[in-house]
């Protein structure tokens, strides 16, 4: 099972009862929106673990490969976090690894040049055929980013991720298995990638 939750920082609430004193203390070193983002993401993660795994408090988190956070006990579910402007998203996987990326729909300067230079030609041509080329760009961008995050790779490797939208296939030299879901929720493009077939995907917002 794959579960994701999307939230806006203005309306999201922090459930402090699910957070350890260490998490709350770590948040004190941050300020403004970064502090709220940090607490909201960990509160969502803790509530998802409680709801779906019956874990009452957030386990210790360590920084793994390429600065990818993970739980210290490796038998716990994999998770991934993304944020864009005032939106955050958290995903957990009960049976494999997960990568998530969100992007708030917005203008991006020279986005077609970015696609031409960093996407495969087939992807670039697909974007040009769409009625909303900017939305198509963000769709491919989030799919590529979530695929990179699935395997703890950096954005500098985005060119190596190939997407065939028509066949719903993703391939990359650093991973064998990519299964994805993509949705646009309000102004947010959201993509999740999983290393196992997605038979049950729940998106909460």
Coordinates of N, CA and C in Angstrom, one line a residue:
X1 N 0.8 -1.2 0.0 CA 0.0 0.0 0.0 C 0.9 1.2 0.0
X2 N 0.4 2.3 -0.8 CA 1.1 3.5 -0.9 C 0.2 4.6 -0.4
X3 N 0.6 5.4 0.5 CA -0.2 6.5 1.1 C 0.5 7.8 1.0
X4 N -0.2 8.9 0.5 CA 0.4 10.2 0.5 C -0.6 11.2 1.1
X5 N -0.1 12.2 1.7 CA -0.9 13.3 2.2 C -0.3 14.6 1.7
X6 N -1.3 15.5 1.2 CA -0.9 16.8 0.7 C -1.5 17.8 1.6
X7 N -0.8 18.9 2.0 CA -1.3 19.9 2.9 C -0.7 21.3 2.6
X8 N -1.5 22.3 2.9 CA -1.1 23.7 2.7 C -0.7 24.2 4.1
X9 N 0.4 24.9 4.1 CA 1.0 25.3 5.4 C 0.0 26.3 6.2
X10 N -0.8 27.0 5.4 CA -1.7 27.9 6.1 C -2.8 27.3 6.9
X11 N -3.2 26.1 6.5 CA -4.3 25.4 7.1 C -3.9 24.1 7.9
X12 N -2.7 23.6 7.7 CA -2.2 22.4 8.3 C -2.0 22.7 9.8
X13 N -2.4 21.7 10.6 CA -2.1 21.7 12.1 C -1.1 20.7 12.5
X14 N -0.3 21.1 13.5 CA 0.7 20.2 14.0 C 0.2 19.5 15.2
X15 N 0.3 18.2 15.2 CA -0.1 17.3 16.4 C 1.2 17.1 17.2
X16 N 1.4 18.0 18.2 CA 2.6 17.9 19.0 C 2.7 16.6 19.8
X17 N 1.5 16.0 20.1 CA 1.5 14.8 20.9 C 2.2 13.6 20.2
X18 N 2.3 13.7 18.9 CA 2.9 12.6 18.1 C 4.4 12.8 17.9
X19 N 4.9 14.0 18.3 CA 6.3 14.3 18.1 C 7.2 14.2 19.3
X20 N 8.4 13.8 19.2 CA 9.3 13.7 20.3 C 9.9 15.0 20.7
X21 N 10.3 15.1 22.0 CA 11.0 16.4 22.4 C 12.2 16.8 21.5
X22 N 12.9 15.8 20.9 CA 14.0 16.0 20.0 C 13.5 16.8 18.8
X23 N 12.4 16.3 18.2 CA 11.9 16.9 17.0 C 11.5 18.4 17.3
X24 N 10.8 18.6 18.4 CA 10.3 19.9 18.7 C 11.5 20.8 19.0
X25 N 12.6 20.3 19.6 CA 13.8 21.0 19.9 C 14.5 21.4 18.6
X26 N 14.6 20.4 17.6 CA 15.2 20.7 16.4 C 14.5 21.8 15.6
X27 N 13.2 21.8 15.7 CA 12.4 22.9 15.0 C 12.8 24.3 15.5
X28 N 13.2 24.4 16.8 CA 13.5 25.7 17.4 C 14.7 26.4 16.7
X29 N 15.5 25.6 16.0 CA 16.7 26.2 15.3 C 16.2 26.8 14.0
X30 N 15.0 26.5 13.6 CA 14.5 27.1 12.3 C 13.6 28.2 12.6
X31 N 13.2 29.0 11.5 CA 12.3 30.1 11.7 C 11.3 30.2 10.6
X32 N 10.2 30.9 10.9 CA 9.2 31.2 9.9 C 8.6 30.0 9.2
X33 N 8.6 30.1 7.9 CA 7.9 29.0 7.1 C 8.7 27.7 7.1
X34 N 10.0 27.8 7.3 CA 10.9 26.6 7.4 C 10.5 25.8 8.7
X35 N 10.3 26.5 9.7 CA 9.9 25.8 11.0 C 8.6 25.2 10.8
X36 N 7.6 25.9 10.3 CA 6.2 25.4 10.1 C 6.3 24.1 9.2
X37 N 7.1 24.3 8.1 CA 7.2 23.2 7.1 C 7.8 21.9 7.8
X38 N 8.8 22.1 8.6 CA 9.5 21.0 9.3 C 8.5 20.3 10.2
X39 N 7.8 21.1 11.0 CA 6.8 20.5 12.0 C 5.6 19.8 11.3
X40 N 5.1 20.5 10.3 CA 3.9 19.9 9.6 C 4.3 18.6 8.9
X41 N 5.4 18.6 8.2 CA 5.8 17.3 7.6 C 6.0 16.2 8.5
X42 N 6.6 16.4 9.7 CA 6.8 15.4 10.6 C 5.5 15.0 11.4
X43 N 4.7 16.0 11.5 CA 3.4 15.7 12.1 C 2.5 14.8 11.2
X44 N 2.5 15.1 9.9 CA 1.8 14.3 8.9 C 2.4 12.9 8.9
X45 N 3.7 12.8 8.9 CA 4.4 11.5 8.8 C 4.0 10.7 10.1
X46 N 4.0 11.3 11.2 CA 3.7 10.6 12.5 C 2.2 10.1 12.4
X47 N 1.3 11.0 11.9 CA -0.1 10.6 11.9 C -0.4 9.5 10.9
X48 N 0.4 9.5 9.8 CA 0.2 8.4 8.8 C 0.7 7.0 9.4
X49 N 1.8 7.1 10.1 CA 2.3 5.9 10.8 C 1.3 5.4 11.9
X50 N 0.7 6.3 12.6 CA -0.2 5.9 13.6 C -1.5 5.3 13.0
X51 N -2.0 5.9 11.9 CA -3.2 5.5 11.2 C -3.0 4.1 10.5
X52 N -1.9 3.9 9.9 CA -1.7 2.8 9.0 C -0.8 1.7 9.6
X53 N 0.0 2.1 10.6 CA 1.0 1.1 11.1 C 0.8 0.9 12.6
X54 N -0.1 1.7 13.3 CA -0.3 1.6 14.7 C 1.0 1.9 15.5
X55 N 1.8 2.9 15.0 CA 3.0 3.4 15.7 C 2.6 4.7 16.3
X56 N 2.7 4.8 17.7 CA 2.2 5.9 18.4 C 3.0 7.2 18.4
X57 N 4.3 7.1 18.1 CA 5.1 8.3 18.1 C 6.2 8.1 17.0
X58 N 6.6 9.2 16.5 CA 7.5 9.3 15.4 C 8.9 8.6 15.8
X59 N 9.3 7.6 15.1 CA 10.6 7.0 15.4 C 11.8 7.9 15.0
X60 N 13.0 7.6 15.5 CA 14.1 8.4 15.1 C 14.4 8.4 13.6
X61 N 14.7 9.6 13.1 CA 15.0 9.7 11.6 C 16.5 10.1 11.5
X62 N 17.1 9.4 10.5 CA 18.5 9.7 10.2 C 18.6 10.1 8.7
X63 N 19.7 10.7 8.3 CA 20.0 11.1 7.0 C 20.7 10.0 6.3
X64 N 20.1 9.5 5.2 CA 20.8 8.4 4.4 C 21.5 8.9 3.2
X65 N 21.5 8.1 2.2 CA 22.2 8.4 0.9 C 21.7 9.7 0.3
X66 N 22.6 10.5 -0.2 CA 22.2 11.8 -0.9 C 21.3 12.6 -0.1
X67 N 21.5 12.7 1.3 CA 20.6 13.5 2.2 C 19.2 13.1 2.2
X68 N 18.9 11.8 1.9 CA 17.5 11.3 1.9 C 17.2 10.8 3.3
X69 N 16.2 11.4 4.0 CA 15.9 11.0 5.4 C 15.2 9.6 5.3
X70 N 15.5 8.8 6.4 CA 14.9 7.5 6.6 C 14.8 7.2 8.1
X71 N 14.0 6.2 8.4 CA 13.9 5.8 9.8 C 15.1 5.0 10.2
X72 N 15.6 5.2 11.4 CA 16.7 4.4 11.9 C 16.4 2.9 12.0
X73 N 15.3 2.4 12.5 CA 15.0 1.0 12.4 C 14.6 0.7 10.9
X74 N 15.4 0.0 10.2 CA 15.1 -0.2 8.7 C 14.0 -1.1 8.4
X75 N 13.3 -1.7 9.4 CA 12.2 -2.5 9.1 C 10.9 -1.6 9.1
X76 N 11.0 -0.4 9.4 CA 9.9 0.5 9.3 C 9.6 1.0 7.9
X77 N 8.4 1.5 7.6 CA 8.0 1.9 6.3 C 9.0 2.9 5.7
X78 N 9.2 2.9 4.4 CA 10.0 3.9 3.7 C 9.1 5.1 3.6
X79 N 9.7 6.3 3.6 CA 8.9 7.5 3.4 C 9.7 8.5 2.6
X80 N 9.0 9.5 2.1 CA 9.6 10.6 1.3 C 8.8 11.9 1.5
X81 N 9.4 13.0 1.4 CA 8.8 14.3 1.7 C 9.1 15.3 0.5
X82 N 8.2 16.1 0.2 CA 8.4 17.1 -0.9 C 7.7 18.4 -0.5
X83 N 8.2 19.5 -0.9 CA 7.5 20.8 -0.7 C 7.7 21.7 -1.9
X84 N 6.7 22.6 -2.1 CA 6.8 23.6 -3.1 C 6.0 24.8 -2.7
X85 N 6.6 25.9 -2.6 CA 6.0 27.1 -2.1 C 5.3 26.8 -0.7
X86 N 4.0 27.0 -0.6 CA 3.3 26.8 0.7 C 2.6 25.4 0.8
X87 N 3.0 24.5 -0.1 CA 2.5 23.2 0.0 C 3.5 22.2 0.4
X88 N 3.1 21.1 1.1 CA 4.0 20.0 1.5 C 3.3 18.7 1.1
X89 N 4.0 17.7 0.9 CA 3.5 16.3 0.7 C 4.4 15.3 1.4
X90 N 3.7 14.3 2.0 CA 4.5 13.2 2.6 C 3.9 11.9 2.1
X91 N 4.8 11.0 1.8 CA 4.3 9.6 1.3 C 5.0 8.5 2.1
X92 N 4.3 7.5 2.4 CA 4.9 6.3 3.0 C 4.5 5.1 2.2
X93 N 5.4 4.1 2.3 CA 5.1 2.8 1.6 C 5.2 1.7 2.6
X94 N 4.2 0.9 2.5 CA 4.1 -0.3 3.4 C 4.8 -1.5 2.9
X95 N 5.2 -1.4 1.6 CA 5.9 -2.6 1.0 C 6.9 -2.3 0.0
X96 N 7.8 -1.4 0.2 CA 8.8 -1.0 -0.7 C 9.3 0.4 -0.5
X97 N 9.9 0.9 -1.5 CA 10.4 2.3 -1.5 C 9.5 3.2 -2.2
X98 N 9.6 4.5 -1.8 CA 8.7 5.5 -2.4 C 9.5 6.8 -2.6
X99 N 9.2 7.5 -3.7 CA 9.7 8.8 -4.0 C 8.5 9.7 -4.3
X100 N 8.5 10.9 -3.8 CA 7.4 11.9 -4.1 C 7.9 13.2 -4.5
X101 N 7.3 13.9 -5.4 CA 7.6 15.3 -5.8 C 6.3 16.0 -6.1
X102 N 6.3 17.3 -5.5 CA 5.2 18.2 -5.9 C 5.8 19.5 -6.4
X103 N 5.0 20.1 -7.3 CA 5.4 21.4 -7.8 C 4.1 22.2 -8.0
X104 N 4.1 23.4 -7.4 CA 2.9 24.3 -7.5 C 3.0 24.8 -8.9
X105 N 1.8 24.7 -9.6 CA 1.7 25.3 -11.0 C 2.0 26.7 -11.0
X106 N 3.1 27.1 -11.7 CA 3.5 28.5 -11.8 C 4.3 28.7 -13.1
X107 N 4.4 29.9 -13.5 CA 5.3 30.2 -14.6 C 6.7 29.9 -14.3
X108 N 7.4 29.3 -15.3 CA 8.8 29.1 -15.2 C 9.5 29.7 -16.5
X109 N 10.4 30.5 -16.3 CA 11.1 31.2 -17.4 C 11.8 30.1 -18.2
X110 N 11.6 30.2 -19.6 CA 12.3 29.4 -20.5 C 12.1 27.9 -20.3
X111 N 10.9 27.5 -19.8 CA 10.7 26.1 -19.5 C 10.8 25.2 -20.7
X112 N 10.4 25.7 -21.9 CA 10.6 24.9 -23.1 C 12.1 24.7 -23.4
X113 N 12.9 25.7 -23.1 CA 14.3 25.5 -23.3 C 14.9 24.5 -22.3
X114 N 14.4 24.5 -21.1 CA 14.8 23.5 -20.1 C 14.5 22.1 -20.6
X115 N 13.2 22.0 -21.1 CA 12.8 20.7 -21.6 C 13.6 20.2 -22.8
X116 N 13.9 21.2 -23.6 CA 14.7 20.8 -24.8 C 16.1 20.4 -24.5
X117 N 16.7 21.0 -23.5 CA 18.1 20.7 -23.1 C 18.2 19.5 -22.1
X118 N 17.2 19.3 -21.3 CA 17.4 18.3 -20.2 C 16.4 17.1 -20.3
X119 N 15.4 17.2 -21.2 CA 14.5 16.1 -21.4 C 14.9 15.4 -22.7
X120 N 14.5 14.1 -22.8 CA 14.7 13.4 -24.1 C 13.9 14.1 -25.2
X121 N 14.3 14.0 -26.5 CA 13.6 14.6 -27.6 C 12.2 14.2 -27.7
X122 N 11.9 12.9 -27.4 CA 10.6 12.4 -27.5 C 9.7 13.0 -26.4
X123 N 10.3 13.3 -25.2 CA 9.5 14.0 -24.2 C 9.2 15.4 -24.6
X124 N 10.2 16.1 -25.1 CA 10.1 17.5 -25.6 C 9.0 17.6 -26.6
X125 N 9.0 16.6 -27.6 CA 8.0 16.6 -28.6 C 6.6 16.4 -28.1
X126 N 6.5 15.5 -27.1 CA 5.2 15.3 -26.4 C 4.7 16.5 -25.8
X127 N 5.6 17.3 -25.1 CA 5.1 18.5 -24.4 C 4.6 19.5 -25.5
X128 N 5.3 19.6 -26.6 CA 4.8 20.5 -27.6 C 3.5 20.2 -28.2
X129 N 3.1 18.9 -28.1 CA 1.8 18.5 -28.7 C 0.6 18.7 -27.7
X130 N 0.9 19.0 -26.5 CA -0.1 19.2 -25.5 C -0.8 20.6 -25.5
X131 N -2.0 20.7 -25.2 CA -2.7 22.0 -25.2 C -2.2 22.9 -24.2
X132 N -1.7 22.4 -23.0 CA -1.1 23.2 -22.0 C 0.3 22.8 -21.8
X133 N 1.2 23.4 -22.5 CA 2.6 22.9 -22.5 C 3.3 23.1 -21.2
X134 N 2.9 24.1 -20.4 CA 3.5 24.4 -19.1 C 3.1 23.2 -18.1
X135 N 1.8 22.9 -18.1 CA 1.3 21.8 -17.3 C 2.0 20.5 -17.7
X136 N 2.2 20.3 -19.0 CA 2.9 19.0 -19.4 C 4.3 19.0 -18.9
X137 N 4.9 20.2 -19.0 CA 6.3 20.3 -18.4 C 6.4 19.9 -17.0
X138 N 5.4 20.4 -16.2 CA 5.5 20.1 -14.7 C 5.1 18.7 -14.5
X139 N 4.3 18.1 -15.3 CA 4.0 16.7 -15.2 C 5.2 15.8 -15.3
X140 N 6.0 16.1 -16.4 CA 7.2 15.3 -16.6 C 8.2 15.6 -15.5
X141 N 8.3 16.9 -15.1 CA 9.3 17.3 -14.1 C 9.1 16.5 -12.8
X142 N 7.8 16.5 -12.3 CA 7.5 15.8 -11.1 C 7.7 14.3 -11.2
X143 N 7.4 13.7 -12.3 CA 7.6 12.3 -12.5 C 9.1 12.0 -12.5
X144 N 9.9 12.8 -13.1 CA 11.4 12.6 -13.1 C 12.0 12.8 -11.7
X145 N 11.5 13.9 -11.0 CA 12.0 14.1 -9.7 C 11.7 13.0 -8.7
X146 N 10.4 12.5 -8.8 CA 10.0 11.5 -7.9 C 10.8 10.2 -8.2
X147 N 11.1 9.9 -9.4 CA 11.9 8.8 -9.8 C 13.3 8.9 -9.2
X148 N 13.9 10.1 -9.3 CA 15.2 10.3 -8.7 C 15.2 10.1 -7.2
X149 N 14.1 10.6 -6.6 CA 14.1 10.5 -5.1 C 13.8 9.1 -4.6
X150 N 13.1 8.3 -5.5 CA 12.9 6.9 -5.1 C 14.2 6.2 -4.9
X151 N 15.2 6.5 -5.7 CA 16.5 5.8 -5.6 C 17.6 6.7 -5.0
X152 N 17.2 7.8 -4.3 CA 18.1 8.7 -3.6 C 19.2 9.3 -4.6
X153 N 18.7 9.7 -5.7 CA 19.6 10.4 -6.7 C 19.3 11.9 -6.8
X154 N 20.3 12.6 -7.3 CA 20.2 14.1 -7.3 C 19.6 14.6 -8.6
X155 N 19.1 15.9 -8.5 CA 18.4 16.5 -9.7 C 19.4 16.6 -10.9
X156 N 20.7 16.6 -10.6 CA 21.6 16.7 -11.7 C 21.6 15.5 -12.7
X157 N 20.9 14.4 -12.2 CA 20.8 13.2 -13.0 C 19.4 13.1 -13.8
X158 N 18.7 14.3 -13.8 CA 17.4 14.3 -14.3 C 17.4 13.9 -15.8
X159 N 18.4 14.2 -16.5 CA 18.5 13.9 -18.0 C 18.5 12.4 -18.2
X160 N 18.9 11.6 -17.2 CA 19.0 10.1 -17.4 C 17.7 9.4 -17.2
X161 N 16.7 10.1 -16.7 CA 15.4 9.5 -16.4 C 14.5 9.7 -17.7
X162 N 14.1 8.6 -18.3 CA 13.3 8.6 -19.5 C 11.8 8.3 -19.2
X163 N 10.9 9.1 -19.8 CA 9.5 8.8 -19.5 C 8.8 8.6 -20.9
X164 N 8.0 7.5 -21.0 CA 7.2 7.3 -22.1 C 5.7 7.5 -21.6
X165 N 5.1 8.6 -21.8 CA 3.8 8.9 -21.2 C 2.8 8.0 -21.8
X166 N 2.9 7.8 -23.1 CA 1.9 7.0 -23.8 C 1.8 5.5 -23.2
X167 N 3.0 5.0 -23.0 CA 3.1 3.6 -22.5 C 3.1 3.5 -21.0
X168 N 3.2 4.7 -20.3 CA 3.2 4.8 -18.9 C 4.4 4.0 -18.3
X169 N 5.6 4.3 -18.9 CA 6.8 3.7 -18.5 C 7.9 4.7 -18.2
X170 N 8.7 4.4 -17.2 CA 9.9 5.2 -16.8 C 11.1 4.2 -16.7
X171 N 12.2 4.7 -17.2 CA 13.4 4.0 -17.2 C 14.6 4.9 -16.8
X172 N 15.6 4.3 -16.1 CA 16.8 5.1 -15.8 C 17.9 4.1 -15.5
X173 N 19.1 4.5 -15.7 CA 20.2 3.5 -15.5 C 20.5 3.2 -14.1
X174 N 20.0 3.9 -13.1 CA 20.3 3.7 -11.7 C 19.2 2.8 -11.0
X175 N 18.1 2.5 -11.7 CA 17.1 1.7 -11.1 C 16.4 0.8 -12.1
X176 N 15.9 -0.3 -11.6 CA 15.2 -1.3 -12.4 C 13.7 -1.1 -12.5
X177 N 13.1 -0.7 -11.4 CA 11.7 -0.7 -11.2 C 11.1 0.7 -10.9
X178 N 10.2 1.1 -11.8 CA 9.5 2.4 -11.6 C 8.0 2.2 -11.9
X179 N 7.2 2.4 -10.9 CA 5.7 2.4 -11.0 C 5.2 3.7 -10.5
X180 N 4.4 4.4 -11.2 CA 4.1 5.7 -10.8 C 2.6 6.1 -10.8
X181 N 2.3 7.1 -10.0 CA 1.0 7.8 -10.1 C 1.2 9.3 -10.2
X182 N 0.4 9.9 -11.1 CA 0.5 11.3 -11.2 C -0.9 11.9 -11.1
X183 N -1.0 13.0 -10.4 CA -2.3 13.7 -10.3 C -2.0 15.2 -10.2
X184 N -3.0 16.0 -10.6 CA -3.0 17.4 -10.3 C -4.1 17.7 -9.4
X185 N -3.8 18.2 -8.2 CA -4.7 18.6 -7.1 C -4.7 20.1 -6.9
X186 N -5.8 20.7 -7.3 CA -5.9 22.2 -7.2 C -4.7 22.7 -8.1
X187 N -3.8 23.5 -7.5 CA -2.7 24.1 -8.2 C -1.4 23.2 -8.1
X188 N -1.5 22.0 -7.6 CA -0.3 21.2 -7.3 C -0.2 20.0 -8.2
X189 N 0.9 19.9 -8.9 CA 1.3 18.7 -9.6 C 1.9 17.8 -8.7
X190 N 1.4 16.5 -8.6 CA 2.0 15.6 -7.6 C 2.3 14.2 -8.3
X191 N 3.5 13.7 -8.1 CA 3.9 12.4 -8.6 C 4.5 11.6 -7.6
X192 N 4.2 10.3 -7.6 CA 4.8 9.3 -6.7 C 5.4 8.2 -7.5
X193 N 6.6 7.8 -7.2 CA 7.2 6.6 -7.8 C 7.4 5.5 -6.8
X194 N 7.2 4.3 -7.2 CA 7.4 3.1 -6.3 C 8.2 2.1 -7.0
X195 N 8.9 1.3 -6.2 CA 9.7 0.2 -6.8 C 8.9 -1.1 -7.0
X196 N 7.6 -1.1 -6.7 CA 6.8 -2.3 -6.8 C 5.4 -1.8 -7.5
X197 N 4.7 -2.7 -8.2 CA 3.5 -2.3 -8.8 C 2.5 -1.7 -7.7
X198 N 1.9 -0.6 -8.1 CA 1.0 0.1 -7.2 C -0.4 -0.5 -7.3
X199 N -0.8 -1.2 -6.3 CA -2.1 -1.8 -6.3 C -3.1 -1.1 -5.5
X200 N -2.6 -0.3 -4.6 CA -3.5 0.5 -3.7 C -2.8 1.8 -3.4
X201 N -3.4 2.9 -3.9 CA -2.8 4.2 -3.6 C -3.8 5.1 -3.0
X202 N -3.5 5.7 -1.8 CA -4.4 6.6 -1.1 C -3.8 7.9 -1.1
X203 N -4.5 8.9 -1.6 CA -4.1 10.3 -1.5 C -5.0 11.1 -0.6
X204 N -4.5 11.6 0.6 CA -5.3 12.4 1.5 C -4.9 13.8 1.4
X205 N -5.9 14.7 1.6 CA -5.6 16.1 1.5 C -6.6 16.9 2.4

